[in-house]
Amino acid sequence: MNIAPLILFASLLLPLHSSAEEHQNSNPNGGDTIVFTTLGRSRYEFDIFALSTTHPPSISGEIRITDGESVNFNGYFPSPSPALISLLPDAALIQPGDSSPLHLIYVTERNGTSSIYYDLLHGGDPDSKSKRRSMLEAQSRVQIQLLTNADNRSGNTVNSFKDKPSLSGEFLVYVSTHENSGEPRTSWTAVYSTELRTGLTRRLTPSGIADFSPALSPSGNLTAVASYGERGWTGEVEELSTDIYVFSTRDGTQRVKVVEHGGWPCWVDESTLYFHRRSDDGWISVFRAIIPESGALSTESVNIQRVTPPGVHAFTPATSPNNHDFIAVATRRPGSDYRHVELFDLRRSEFTELTRLVAPESHHLNPFLSPDGSRVGYHSCRGQANGKRSPLLFLENIQTTTSDLSLFRIDGSFPSFSPAGDRIAYVRMPGVYVVKPDGSGRREVYDGMAFSTAWDPVRPGRVYTSSGPTFATERTEVDIISIDVDAIDKSSSVRRLTTNGKNNAFPWPSPDGKLIVFRSGRSGHKNLYLMDAEKGETGGLWKLTEGAWTDTMCSWSPDGEWIAFSSDRESPGSGSYELFLIHPNGTGLRKLIQSSTGGRINHPIFSPDSKSIVFTSDYAGISAEPISNPHHYQPYGDIFTVKLDGSNLRRLTHNSYEDGTPAWAPRFIDPNDVVLRRKNDSSCAFEDCHWLNKNPTTLKGQKISC
């Protein structure tokens, strides 16, 4: 008899204490829309999978636990507590005759926001004769949203990134970014504890401190985190130099630093921690910290031992309570482009490969073990072969705090809107494309390598872009071109407006269509210039800024009064960029905002009424350990807006990715996902952290057990 899947859904309104930020509509057409890009994110398609640790890995033995909706990651197998069971809509859902209900807590990004879900499934025993390839085929699934973005004091929506959930009896412990740190370039990431029955939420991280990757001890009494402490984040984008701190899960007190330089902690018992860090020999390895059961606790009293050998990067370790036989780790082996999950035998010091034998050309991230150690979970891209695929979204709606602002992640880079808002230009590197906001009519209008796009405000169908490589030196051949996107003859649709090839980039036309502002390295430094929009530099060229620094990423306000740009002029060559404004005649230069010393503010774009600017920045620091994610060049960018007088700075995005190249639409777009109708699209086409490709020279003749 066929039994249709039963899916029950419930939502708990667990408050996150923060006030909603005020938004004033800057679009005269009613409502604002901002779009931005996130490197690789539209291809993730993450689901949570599991394999047995007691049976040889096989394709048939891998089960997909989550439901194929959106992106699901960073799972946790809880020991179901009475508080967790009390959330079920029907206690009878815990079936006495079913010895294998599967409980999973995980992070999901469905409905345009980050949240934490609890799934209860039946029929998920990987050892049973009736094991199923996908838990979607289970007879029942109960799905409960444990956290929402509702503020119980105001009723307003509060955005935040949530991560690394775990359960301690009555309390859910997790990371959230809903509280502003109050300081530029300082992470908002902190650890919180929410009582499941009441929704009462307590911050466990001290004010002014950021904590990452929390882990509970088996008793739940202690929490370990990776943290910079009072030092704060200094811009690291690879393996972080965080330390390991331990504190009371009850209230965050008795906080002590126990390990210098370590990340992603996990407990095996009340006095033993595992963590990862880069070793002196250059390999990222797993270490063990043995904490004394009595006496003063400090970094000097903790015994540190290396666990995994050189010759392979091993990181994001996972343990199960009182299991001193093995741990689970993610690895990157020399010669492999893929991240895989393996077991490491603590007694024999040997690896046992798991996921490479199931899906060798897929990335598998952030393993976690069931309480009895019989099952290892992880997240991986579901793809075509793994069952249900999510539709590829051209515009993914991201939840905002007000109904008159819609926010979208676009499947492309450097988007810009036509003056009427009826078309969007963007780049794929290579290639420049034009498409309607509903995802239809997509066409490639230029097949070369290009970056940045801007529409001409008076000449219909003309798009300006930079033709050439990105992140290049002043002397690299990059030129400004104009593209007639409506030309019948594609071969005659492109005109080159600069001719010297000295890194001419980021063109933006004046609102009357007469001039273009752009950056150029022709003087030996990247400064801003103006040129004739129709004839290019042969029709007139004027220097707007001059100096031994970099002025770049410029845009012109719709009212013609201001040009916004990013510049390192206050610390040339440091990589620190601030946001400046200047009048087109070269007067009125002023700094609008700075992301502290060493920070970055890039890609400023004006609102339609010229009163605000949207930009990307590290103003909110970093939100997670970069090694826990796929590749991002700069895993810290969020989208912000600010008024031209420097007031009303607002953070729009909360995640651990690199959000960038925003655009402000001339008209409001309803906050609904837009599916990109494209056949044979490559899902899962993202890369692992590039810096994990760096393998230190191994000792001659050294053997790695596996």
XYZ file of C-alpha atoms in Angstrom, residues 25 54 78 125 142 151 179-180 188 205 302 385 445 472 487 504 568 586 600 651 657 673 685:
23
model
C 11.157 55.214 0.645
C 29.533 1.016 10.961
C 20.009 16.062 19.102
C 17.272 3.867 10.017
C 7.304 16.905 11.162
C 10.770 40.868 17.687
C 22.477 42.820 17.550
C 24.551 45.666 16.143
C 27.866 41.189 15.110
C 28.720 36.323 24.487
C 45.674 22.746 29.119
C 21.465 12.750 -9.253
C 25.133 40.871 -25.875
C 44.521 43.970 -12.544
C 21.501 46.053 -32.541
C 40.012 51.954 -17.831
C 42.384 54.118 -0.469
C 36.079 68.499 -8.887
C 36.557 48.234 2.894
C 22.654 46.641 7.194
C 29.033 34.866 2.229
C 11.421 34.699 -6.425
C 29.120 24.557 -9.934
